[in-house]
């Protein structure tokens, strides 16, 4: 049994990160024969991509996927810690599963992985109140899933294997991609920013960049397999390469990935503090690097930004924003904003509204501040009352939504390259995303799915566009 420990999770060692290769013992390859698994994923794209690895690992053990948890022999929850409501969803699901296990299927194996597995409080609760959960496996040792699962099949006791310190980068974990045209590619794991509200540096560990050669090779393989689009993933992709003992950064990586010839490249998430002029130039220069940037601001008040530990001010953020808008043709920018951070006063909130009025974002994810276990912000005295947070969120949403619609209206008549992803259920039309990552619906032949077509925008809504194919 190995339990999570926040003191260790906070430490950042200078130890060099090595590369290891995923291995699977042959005698495990049949442990899932005749059995079905159900995997539920919560949270961000990192988790979605981890789930693609989990599925492939389970299928190498001969498990078969089901989308009905009631007929599963193995249920795995890939969880998220970012806000309290993510926790609540996972615990709610565990409550339902207890019922299934008690009344329908006593042999059901239930496992929990993802960020919640790295939290001391969660693991203690599972050990004390959820004794029927079969295993918990952490984010740093996910590649050991076959072994932890095998142990819990063999032994009648709860298995907990959570490493608090990140280990090496594991290459060669199998992957079952959800989509045949667009793929996620990890470029950097962990985060060293320690924004005071955020739990990620504890649950995902120290910043570790993947070797550029491995990334380029993976993208080349994707090109060969017919993929049109990659999204380069990391909690803070702009810090890419900072942990190398040689000079190689995110701008270099973007350039090298661009040269693989993949048709479309997206990347996320970018911390404003690490965004360099060199990156802006590279994005502007290469046609296959999409003009879309997710640039979380979190707050428009420099005072609150300081308390958040964000390392930039309202003014320096706006200077970066304006430069991006000026230098990258047709760029669209989205953001994340938190309201109700401890100590946020009405005047701080109005600074956020003022910033939004300047930036007029194409998209924004807005959140109510949620105190996270043992993070510095959770210990601040001046917590904002729930009602005030909700009221601010509502006011903020009205402003951001107004700009989504206004910007979309400005796109009417423009022609975009769209990767056709499928048929929308509601309208029986094709749908896809523009280079600027806007959802667009249009009429067309099913054969176009997986292809890139030119689409002219004909109508604008708050959350999507309508268009027509241009021959
Ligand atoms: N409360 C609310 N929102 C948070 N985020 C991160 N931590 C918290 C928290 N404790 C938001 C940030 C981040 C996004 C992924 O989630 O806006 O950019
Ligand atoms: Fe969390 Fe992002 Fe800040 Fe890292 S940069 S601590 S992931 S909000």
Tab-separated table of C-alpha atoms and ligand atoms in Angstrom, residues 44 81-84 195-200 235 269 294-299 308 310 335-339 341 365-373 375 377, ligand 1:
chain	number	residue	atom	x	y	z
A	44	UNK	CA	-9.825	18.101	-18.748
A	81	UNK	CA	-9.856	17.508	-8.497
A	82	UNK	CA	-9.997	20.997	-9.904
A	83	UNK	CA	-13.215	22.117	-8.168
A	84	UNK	CA	-15.502	20.728	-5.477
A	195	UNK	CA	-1.001	29.289	-8.455
A	196	UNK	CA	-2.343	29.635	-4.929
A	197	UNK	CA	-5.851	28.311	-5.707
A	198	UNK	CA	-4.785	25.325	-7.777
A	199	UNK	CA	-4.394	21.695	-6.821
A	200	UNK	CA	-2.763	20.550	-10.065
A	235	UNK	CA	-1.025	22.081	-17.948
A	269	UNK	CA	-2.959	25.491	-22.059
A	294	UNK	CA	-6.309	29.611	-24.890
A	295	UNK	CA	-4.848	32.236	-22.571
A	296	UNK	CA	-6.340	32.007	-19.067
A	297	UNK	CA	-6.368	35.377	-17.318
A	298	UNK	CA	-8.168	34.265	-14.094
A	299	UNK	CA	-8.761	37.857	-12.930
A	308	UNK	CA	-3.279	34.148	-6.950
A	310	UNK	CA	-0.018	34.439	-11.312
A	335	UNK	CA	-9.714	32.363	-21.518
A	336	UNK	CA	-10.501	31.046	-18.041
A	337	UNK	CA	-11.774	33.379	-15.322
A	338	UNK	CA	-12.328	32.703	-11.625
A	339	UNK	CA	-14.740	34.881	-9.632
A	341	UNK	CA	-11.192	34.440	-5.104
A	365	UNK	CA	-14.715	29.366	-19.236
A	366	UNK	CA	-15.913	31.058	-16.072
A	367	UNK	CA	-15.712	29.512	-12.627
A	368	UNK	CA	-16.644	30.185	-9.058
A	369	UNK	CA	-13.599	29.917	-6.815
A	370	UNK	CA	-13.586	26.575	-5.043
A	371	UNK	CA	-11.235	26.118	-2.046
A	372	UNK	CA	-8.963	23.107	-2.569
A	373	UNK	CA	-7.481	20.997	0.192
A	375	UNK	CA	-3.691	25.041	-1.157
A	377	UNK	CA	-5.695	30.288	-1.029
B	1	LIG	N1	-11.521	27.089	-8.160
B	1	LIG	C1	-12.118	27.495	-9.297
B	1	LIG	N2	-11.554	27.373	-10.510
B	1	LIG	C2	-10.315	26.836	-10.563
B	1	LIG	N3	-9.499	26.593	-11.605
B	1	LIG	C3	-8.367	26.015	-11.136
B	1	LIG	N4	-8.444	25.873	-9.802
B	1	LIG	C4	-9.646	26.387	-9.414
B	1	LIG	C5	-10.293	26.535	-8.162
B	1	LIG	N5	-9.718	26.158	-7.029
B	1	LIG	C6	-9.815	26.974	-12.976
B	1	LIG	C7	-8.777	27.935	-13.558
B	1	LIG	C8	-8.031	27.073	-14.521
B	1	LIG	C9	-9.103	26.105	-14.959
B	1	LIG	C10	-8.608	24.855	-15.593
B	1	LIG	O1	-9.813	25.819	-13.796
B	1	LIG	O2	-9.474	28.966	-14.223
B	1	LIG	O3	-7.481	27.803	-15.598
